[in-house]
Each structure stands twice: as structure tokens, then as C-alpha cells.
Amino acid sequence: MTLSRRQAKATAGFTLVEIVVTVLIMGLMLTGITRLLTTVRTSRDLVHNIQEQQLAGPAILDLVERDLRGIFTTSMPLKSHLRVMDNVRMGLDADRIDFVATTDSLIWFGENDRQVRSDICEVGYCLRPNPDDSDFLEMYRREGFGVDEDVYEGGSYVLVHDHITGFNVEVFSEDGPDADPLEEWGMNSSDVETIGLPASLRISLEIELQPRLLRETQGHMRQKQKFLYTRVIRLPESLRLAQKDIPRYAIPSPQSEAAAGEEGSEEEGDMEVGGAGGRNARGGGARTAPDGKVITGTTMDRDEGGGGGGGGGGD
């Protein structure tokens, strides 16, 4: 009886070999799990970078092209059609481009008790140093409600991207393989060769992707995170007009009043602007605005002493 108890005590517990084998198996399992988690994290970062690479750069250029495709020039002087400024910030290309577009404004503006958007707005793209990281530039889209006297100033600014390493705009005044690019456009209103609309623009955008891993861990791989996107945008030839050929807005007169204005002009034997009516009357037909533009409009309220129709009142 005593011998059996001693044998049972001798065979109880784990041997050293069993413990070593168990630790080895657990180590192999932990190693496999760690490698699996590392692979999953790397794949996640790769998918993140590829997604940003495919979306960020092309999306920015799509936004710029969308605005340029809707460029607006009607009733505007040549100097207000397009302006491109050659800028450098912290050793990086940071050009600026401004114009007027017919694309609906992306920003809502408050008017009385409601929010409205404009069908025609001032648009621009500019860059500034990133305040959080001196290695990068921030791109902003400028948008002004409607059009005022200075189409290149004012408006609201919205952040587009904060990891820009270069934004370059080259202007081509003519088509053809031998055309030389210009770095600036519309800066000198007296130079008729560089105002109005050019033939095309070549826009280059360089951005650095934002990896999920810390930059300090990237090492030599950091340079491989930069991507350059280039797009050529050709402007319609129908918009590249001389100042005298630019379309202007006009408000037509009612047919009866316009006819009366023509009769009054024929009877008086001259081409005097103002249509029908005498000195105290204001008839239909064309009128000259204070800025020199010829505007056709409806008949204004006549003074009591003014004549009507084509005869017109005298003194």
C-alpha cells in the first residue's frame, strides 16, 4: 500500500520535456499571430495609400478642370478673363490661378433669412505654407458670390488638400508642338498678347500621400510617397475673342416701343440714341450706359410733359 502511494507521487505533474514542448508550441502560435497582424496592418496601409493615390490627385484636377470648363467671359474686359501668377513658397511651386466660372458655387451664402448659391462666381486656386508641417503646402479654393469690379480679390477660401509639394500652371498662347509655355498670364493689362484667354493650360500637381505609419519609420521610402499628376486643358476657341467681339448682355425692348423708337429716329433724320420721344420723354430703343456699353431696354416712366409714341414732345 505504501509502495503504490510512492509510485503515484513519483508519476504526478509535468516533466521538463513536456513544459519545453508546451512553451515551444505557444511561442510558435504567438509568432504566427504576430506575423498575421503585421501583414494585416501592412495591407491596410497599402490599401489606404493606393486609395488616396487614386482619388486625391485626380479629384483635385477634376475640380480645377470643372471650373475651367465653365469659364465665363461675356460682357467682361479681356484683363478679367484669366490670371495666372507664378509663385514660389518655401522652394516649392505655388502658382495661383483666378477667373470667373459659370459653375454653381459650392459655398452657400446667407441673404436675409435664406441660404443661396450663385450661378456665376469668382473662382481661384492658391497655396500657402502648411502651418503644421513646413515640408508641405496647403491648397485653397477661392470662391466669391457673383461678380464684382475686381474679380481677382475677395471671396471665401476652402481647404482642398494639405500635403501639396508643388502646383505649377503653364499657359500656352497658341496651339502646336512648338508653342512655348508662359509662366504668367493676365498680369499686364497693356500687353494684348498675354490677356484674354489662352489656347490651353498645362497643370501639374505633386502631392505626398499620408501614410498611416509615422514618417520617422519610413526612412528612404518617403521619397516614393510623392506622386505627380499632370493635365492639359484646352479652352474653347469660340471664347478666344478680341475685345470688340466679346458678347455683351442686352435687354431687348418690347416690339411696339422699339418700332416707335425707329419711327422717331427716321422722322428726325438722325441716329440719336434714346429712341422715341422728345427732350422730356424717354422712349424705347438703345441707350448708352455710364460705362459706355450700349443697352437696349424697356421704356422708362415718362415725364408729364413728355410726348408718347414716335412723334415725341418738344420744348
Tab-separated table of C-alpha atoms in Angstrom:
chain	number	residue	atom	x	y	z
A	1	MET	CA	0.000	0.000	0.000
A	2	THR	CA	2.787	2.355	0.896
A	3	LEU	CA	4.709	1.455	-2.256
A	4	SER	CA	1.746	2.253	-4.503
A	5	ARG	CA	1.375	5.714	-2.986
A	6	ARG	CA	5.056	6.423	-3.540
A	7	GLN	CA	4.812	5.346	-7.182
A	8	ALA	CA	1.757	7.580	-7.702
A	9	LYS	CA	3.560	10.609	-6.268
A	10	ALA	CA	6.563	9.926	-8.474
A	11	THR	CA	4.487	9.905	-11.675
A	12	ALA	CA	2.350	13.036	-10.852
A	13	GLY	CA	2.900	16.544	-12.556
A	14	PHE	CA	4.665	17.526	-15.825
A	15	THR	CA	8.099	16.618	-16.907
A	16	LEU	CA	10.643	19.161	-18.122
A	17	VAL	CA	10.294	17.908	-21.664
A	18	GLU	CA	6.541	18.473	-21.604
A	19	ILE	CA	6.972	22.019	-20.340
A	20	VAL	CA	9.560	22.825	-23.006
A	21	VAL	CA	7.354	21.427	-25.749
A	22	THR	CA	4.358	23.442	-24.482
A	23	VAL	CA	6.354	26.679	-24.391
A	24	LEU	CA	7.669	25.979	-27.882
A	25	ILE	CA	4.163	25.446	-29.238
A	26	MET	CA	2.885	28.644	-27.595
A	27	GLY	CA	5.839	30.584	-28.977
A	28	LEU	CA	5.151	29.337	-32.486
A	29	MET	CA	1.489	30.285	-32.154
A	30	LEU	CA	2.304	33.794	-30.887
A	31	THR	CA	4.841	34.251	-33.671
A	32	GLY	CA	2.261	33.281	-36.275
A	33	ILE	CA	-0.355	35.598	-34.791
A	34	THR	CA	2.146	38.475	-34.686
A	35	ARG	CA	3.130	37.939	-38.317
A	36	LEU	CA	-0.530	37.786	-39.276
A	37	LEU	CA	-1.294	41.075	-37.504
A	38	THR	CA	1.738	42.715	-39.120
A	39	THR	CA	0.612	41.549	-42.558
A	40	VAL	CA	-2.911	42.835	-41.958
A	41	ARG	CA	-1.599	46.215	-40.841
A	42	THR	CA	0.716	46.474	-43.842
A	43	SER	CA	-2.120	45.547	-46.187
A	44	ARG	CA	-4.350	48.143	-44.557
A	45	ASP	CA	-1.712	50.856	-45.036
A	46	LEU	CA	-1.162	49.778	-48.633
A	47	VAL	CA	-4.873	49.938	-49.413
A	48	HIS	CA	-5.091	53.340	-47.722
A	49	ASN	CA	-2.208	54.739	-49.778
A	50	ILE	CA	-3.437	53.252	-53.036
A	51	GLN	CA	-6.909	54.644	-52.435
A	52	GLU	CA	-5.543	58.111	-51.722
A	53	GLN	CA	-3.243	57.893	-54.718
A	54	GLN	CA	-6.153	57.049	-56.989
A	55	LEU	CA	-8.545	59.624	-55.551
A	56	ALA	CA	-6.767	62.677	-54.120
A	57	GLY	CA	-4.691	63.874	-57.087
A	58	PRO	CA	-7.211	63.184	-59.867
A	59	ALA	CA	-10.044	64.565	-57.734
A	60	ILE	CA	-8.237	67.898	-57.298
A	61	LEU	CA	-7.501	68.170	-61.015
A	62	ASP	CA	-11.101	67.222	-61.806
A	63	LEU	CA	-12.267	70.103	-59.622
A	64	VAL	CA	-9.928	72.580	-61.346
A	65	GLU	CA	-10.898	71.343	-64.802
A	66	ARG	CA	-14.603	71.514	-63.953
A	67	ASP	CA	-14.239	75.192	-63.084
A	68	LEU	CA	-12.133	75.966	-66.156
A	69	ARG	CA	-14.631	74.253	-68.457
A	70	GLY	CA	-17.238	76.703	-67.206
A	71	ILE	CA	-15.108	79.840	-67.613
A	72	PHE	CA	-17.204	82.970	-68.200
A	73	THR	CA	-16.200	85.910	-70.419
A	74	THR	CA	-19.444	87.569	-71.568
A	75	SER	CA	-19.567	91.352	-71.019
A	76	MET	CA	-16.152	91.265	-69.340
A	77	PRO	CA	-12.930	93.032	-70.357
A	78	LEU	CA	-10.017	90.897	-71.523
A	79	LYS	CA	-7.997	91.636	-68.395
A	80	SER	CA	-10.685	89.947	-66.267
A	81	HIS	CA	-10.861	86.688	-68.222
A	82	LEU	CA	-7.966	84.801	-66.632
A	83	ARG	CA	-4.957	85.494	-64.438
A	84	VAL	CA	-2.073	83.142	-63.667
A	85	MET	CA	0.597	84.184	-61.157
A	86	ASP	CA	3.962	82.436	-60.896
A	87	ASN	CA	4.685	81.980	-57.175
A	88	VAL	CA	7.217	80.041	-55.121
A	89	ARG	CA	6.667	79.173	-51.458
A	90	MET	CA	9.437	77.605	-49.407
A	91	GLY	CA	11.203	76.470	-52.573
A	92	LEU	CA	8.063	74.769	-53.929
A	93	ASP	CA	5.941	75.766	-56.923
A	94	ALA	CA	2.828	77.519	-55.636
A	95	ASP	CA	1.215	79.171	-58.663
A	96	ARG	CA	-2.124	80.950	-58.422
A	97	ILE	CA	-4.955	80.981	-60.957
A	98	ASP	CA	-8.118	83.147	-60.911
A	99	PHE	CA	-11.090	83.517	-63.250
A	100	VAL	CA	-14.904	83.686	-63.367
A	101	ALA	CA	-16.874	80.460	-63.799
A	102	THR	CA	-20.474	79.570	-64.570
A	103	THR	CA	-20.390	76.507	-62.338
A	104	ASP	CA	-22.720	76.752	-59.373
A	105	SER	CA	-20.972	77.997	-56.258
A	106	LEU	CA	-20.072	75.280	-53.765
A	107	ILE	CA	-20.450	77.638	-50.806
A	108	TRP	CA	-23.863	78.764	-49.600
A	109	PHE	CA	-24.196	82.466	-48.812
A	110	GLY	CA	-26.695	83.976	-46.411
A	111	GLU	CA	-29.177	86.514	-47.781
A	112	ASN	CA	-31.763	87.755	-45.296
A	113	ASP	CA	-33.350	84.601	-43.870
A	114	ARG	CA	-32.255	82.111	-46.505
A	115	GLN	CA	-29.158	80.478	-47.962
A	116	VAL	CA	-28.476	80.979	-51.671
A	117	ARG	CA	-25.920	79.968	-54.273
A	118	SER	CA	-24.689	81.836	-57.324
A	119	ASP	CA	-24.814	80.620	-60.928
A	120	ILE	CA	-21.783	82.786	-61.750
A	121	CYS	CA	-18.970	83.172	-59.248
A	122	GLU	CA	-15.337	84.189	-58.958
A	123	VAL	CA	-13.053	81.169	-58.616
A	124	GLY	CA	-9.385	80.837	-57.785
A	125	TYR	CA	-6.799	78.367	-56.519
A	126	CYS	CA	-3.885	79.424	-54.343
A	127	LEU	CA	-1.421	77.873	-51.890
A	128	ARG	CA	0.238	78.782	-48.620
A	129	PRO	CA	2.745	77.026	-46.301
A	130	ASN	CA	1.249	74.346	-44.085
A	131	PRO	CA	1.366	75.766	-40.536
A	132	ASP	CA	1.614	72.265	-39.024
A	133	ASP	CA	4.328	70.893	-41.316
A	134	SER	CA	6.830	73.140	-43.065
A	135	ASP	CA	7.539	70.493	-45.715
A	136	PHE	CA	4.153	70.911	-47.359
A	137	LEU	CA	1.784	73.490	-48.815
A	138	GLU	CA	-1.944	73.866	-48.345
A	139	MET	CA	-4.165	74.390	-51.380
A	140	TYR	CA	-7.267	76.572	-51.064
A	141	ARG	CA	-10.150	77.182	-53.449
A	142	ARG	CA	-11.374	80.775	-53.500
A	143	GLU	CA	-14.998	81.434	-54.311
A	144	GLY	CA	-16.756	84.788	-54.490
A	145	PHE	CA	-20.519	85.192	-54.736
A	146	GLY	CA	-21.387	86.751	-58.096
A	147	VAL	CA	-19.012	89.106	-59.917
A	148	ASP	CA	-17.792	92.496	-58.738
A	149	GLU	CA	-15.400	95.089	-60.145
A	150	ASP	CA	-12.263	93.186	-59.081
A	151	VAL	CA	-12.763	89.537	-59.996
A	152	TYR	CA	-9.391	88.509	-58.572
A	153	GLU	CA	-9.920	89.601	-54.970
A	154	GLY	CA	-12.280	88.810	-52.113
A	155	GLY	CA	-14.407	85.743	-51.574
A	156	SER	CA	-14.211	82.797	-49.183
A	157	TYR	CA	-11.435	80.202	-49.011
A	158	VAL	CA	-11.934	76.450	-48.552
A	159	LEU	CA	-9.126	73.952	-47.878
A	160	VAL	CA	-8.652	71.438	-50.704
A	161	HIS	CA	-5.544	69.482	-49.602
A	162	ASP	CA	-2.800	69.963	-47.031
A	163	HIS	CA	0.012	67.768	-48.429
A	164	ILE	CA	0.858	69.622	-51.644
A	165	THR	CA	4.511	69.649	-52.699
A	166	GLY	CA	4.033	71.509	-55.980
A	167	PHE	CA	1.374	73.257	-58.087
A	168	ASN	CA	2.532	74.604	-61.439
A	169	VAL	CA	0.386	76.211	-64.158
A	170	GLU	CA	1.849	76.682	-67.644
A	171	VAL	CA	-0.017	78.758	-70.231
A	172	PHE	CA	0.139	78.273	-73.998
A	173	SER	CA	-0.970	81.222	-76.095
A	174	GLU	CA	-1.180	79.153	-79.278
A	175	ASP	CA	-1.641	75.579	-80.423
A	176	GLY	CA	1.045	73.414	-81.928
A	177	PRO	CA	4.051	71.323	-80.858
A	178	ASP	CA	6.426	74.296	-80.915
A	179	ALA	CA	4.386	76.534	-78.605
A	180	ASP	CA	6.406	77.857	-75.677
A	181	PRO	CA	4.811	77.776	-72.221
A	182	LEU	CA	4.360	81.010	-70.288
A	183	GLU	CA	4.664	81.138	-66.511
A	184	GLU	CA	2.296	84.121	-66.087
A	185	TRP	CA	-0.837	85.356	-67.823
A	186	GLY	CA	-3.030	88.426	-67.490
A	187	MET	CA	-0.601	90.265	-65.210
A	188	ASN	CA	-0.067	93.212	-67.582
A	189	SER	CA	-3.303	94.630	-68.979
A	190	SER	CA	-1.410	96.670	-71.583
A	191	ASP	CA	0.139	93.557	-73.151
A	192	VAL	CA	-2.510	92.332	-75.569
A	193	GLU	CA	-0.533	89.136	-76.181
A	194	THR	CA	-0.972	87.894	-72.612
A	195	ILE	CA	-4.554	88.891	-71.736
A	196	GLY	CA	-7.864	87.287	-72.534
A	197	LEU	CA	-7.963	83.510	-72.832
A	198	PRO	CA	-5.000	81.381	-73.949
A	199	ALA	CA	-5.190	78.316	-76.161
A	200	SER	CA	-4.536	75.810	-73.382
A	201	LEU	CA	-3.123	75.291	-69.904
A	202	ARG	CA	-0.927	72.529	-68.511
A	203	ILE	CA	-1.473	71.996	-64.791
A	204	SER	CA	0.969	69.899	-62.746
A	205	LEU	CA	0.130	68.828	-59.207
A	206	GLU	CA	2.514	66.995	-56.885
A	207	ILE	CA	1.248	65.598	-53.600
A	208	GLU	CA	2.661	63.354	-50.905
A	209	LEU	CA	0.434	60.622	-49.621
A	210	GLN	CA	-0.340	60.469	-45.936
A	211	PRO	CA	0.803	57.029	-44.706
A	212	ARG	CA	-0.719	55.720	-41.512
A	213	LEU	CA	2.726	54.828	-40.195
A	214	LEU	CA	4.829	57.558	-38.652
A	215	ARG	CA	7.098	59.375	-41.054
A	216	GLU	CA	10.112	58.639	-38.884
A	217	THR	CA	9.645	54.938	-39.651
A	218	GLN	CA	9.554	55.422	-43.412
A	219	GLY	CA	13.237	56.179	-43.948
A	220	HIS	CA	14.263	56.034	-47.591
A	221	MET	CA	10.710	55.024	-48.552
A	222	ARG	CA	9.463	58.567	-48.004
A	223	GLN	CA	10.543	59.763	-51.438
A	224	LYS	CA	8.432	57.047	-53.003
A	225	GLN	CA	5.307	58.534	-51.447
A	226	LYS	CA	5.274	61.530	-53.831
A	227	PHE	CA	3.153	61.426	-56.952
A	228	LEU	CA	2.970	63.897	-59.834
A	229	TYR	CA	-0.248	64.428	-61.773
A	230	THR	CA	-0.399	66.449	-65.000
A	231	ARG	CA	-3.393	67.514	-67.042
A	232	VAL	CA	-3.717	69.616	-70.195
A	233	ILE	CA	-6.897	71.684	-70.514
A	234	ARG	CA	-7.689	73.247	-73.870
A	235	LEU	CA	-10.041	76.229	-73.787
A	236	PRO	CA	-12.721	76.634	-76.491
A	237	GLU	CA	-11.599	78.665	-79.467
A	238	SER	CA	-15.032	80.301	-79.572
A	239	LEU	CA	-14.167	82.140	-76.342
A	240	ARG	CA	-10.797	83.446	-77.515
A	241	LEU	CA	-12.121	86.673	-78.986
A	242	ALA	CA	-10.887	90.220	-79.353
A	243	GLN	CA	-12.374	92.833	-77.037
A	244	LYS	CA	-14.646	94.231	-79.745
A	245	ASP	CA	-16.071	90.776	-80.494
A	246	ILE	CA	-16.904	89.748	-76.920
A	247	PRO	CA	-20.673	89.212	-76.492
A	248	ARG	CA	-22.484	91.627	-74.212
A	249	TYR	CA	-25.678	91.264	-72.295
A	250	ALA	CA	-28.624	93.378	-73.563
A	251	ILE	CA	-32.252	93.775	-72.524
A	252	PRO	CA	-34.470	93.967	-75.622
A	253	SER	CA	-37.329	96.478	-75.850
A	254	PRO	CA	-40.949	95.484	-76.435
A	255	GLN	CA	-41.671	95.252	-80.153
A	256	SER	CA	-44.157	98.132	-80.249
A	257	GLU	CA	-41.860	100.518	-78.392
A	258	ALA	CA	-38.861	99.526	-80.482
A	259	ALA	CA	-40.847	100.235	-83.648
A	260	ALA	CA	-41.911	103.593	-82.255
A	261	GLY	CA	-38.300	104.375	-81.489
A	262	GLU	CA	-37.293	103.590	-85.056
A	263	GLU	CA	-40.054	105.857	-86.445
A	264	GLY	CA	-38.969	108.710	-84.222
A	265	SER	CA	-35.382	108.386	-85.373
A	266	GLU	CA	-36.381	108.274	-89.030
A	267	GLU	CA	-38.580	111.393	-88.749
A	268	GLU	CA	-35.838	113.390	-87.082
A	269	GLY	CA	-33.347	112.180	-89.667
A	270	ASP	CA	-30.591	111.176	-87.273
A	271	MET	CA	-29.332	108.148	-85.324
A	272	GLU	CA	-29.631	109.715	-81.922
A	273	VAL	CA	-29.555	107.129	-79.154
A	274	GLY	CA	-32.653	107.159	-76.975
A	275	GLY	CA	-35.422	106.048	-79.311
A	276	ALA	CA	-38.738	107.861	-79.458
A	277	GLY	CA	-39.750	110.983	-77.590
A	278	GLY	CA	-38.524	114.488	-77.326
A	279	ARG	CA	-36.272	116.073	-74.805
A	280	ASN	CA	-38.540	115.374	-71.841
A	281	ALA	CA	-39.585	111.917	-72.971
A	282	ARG	CA	-37.592	108.727	-72.720
A	283	GLY	CA	-38.539	106.241	-75.379
A	284	GLY	CA	-37.531	102.680	-76.106
A	285	GLY	CA	-34.603	101.522	-78.141
A	286	ALA	CA	-30.895	101.625	-77.396
A	287	ARG	CA	-29.371	103.672	-74.579
A	288	THR	CA	-25.781	104.232	-73.568
A	289	ALA	CA	-24.888	103.246	-70.011
A	290	PRO	CA	-22.426	105.278	-67.914
A	291	ASP	CA	-19.675	102.733	-68.638
A	292	GLY	CA	-20.108	103.174	-72.385
A	293	LYS	CA	-21.977	99.919	-73.001
A	294	VAL	CA	-24.943	100.085	-75.359
A	295	ILE	CA	-28.029	98.664	-73.670
A	296	THR	CA	-31.465	98.193	-75.152
A	297	GLY	CA	-34.262	98.331	-72.602
A	298	THR	CA	-37.922	98.960	-71.953
A	299	THR	CA	-39.457	102.417	-71.934
A	300	MET	CA	-38.996	104.274	-68.683
A	301	ASP	CA	-41.749	106.221	-67.000
A	302	ARG	CA	-42.319	109.385	-68.993
A	303	ASP	CA	-42.421	112.808	-67.501
A	304	GLU	CA	-45.767	114.557	-67.593
A	305	GLY	CA	-44.569	116.978	-70.257
A	306	GLY	CA	-43.121	114.264	-72.478
A	307	GLY	CA	-44.716	113.056	-75.659
A	308	GLY	CA	-45.566	109.473	-76.446
A	309	GLY	CA	-45.143	107.234	-79.427
A	310	GLY	CA	-42.943	108.152	-82.307
A	311	GLY	CA	-43.879	111.856	-82.533
A	312	GLY	CA	-42.293	112.872	-79.271
A	313	GLY	CA	-42.813	116.052	-77.301
A	314	GLY	CA	-40.919	119.240	-77.844
A	315	ASP	CA	-39.921	122.132	-75.647
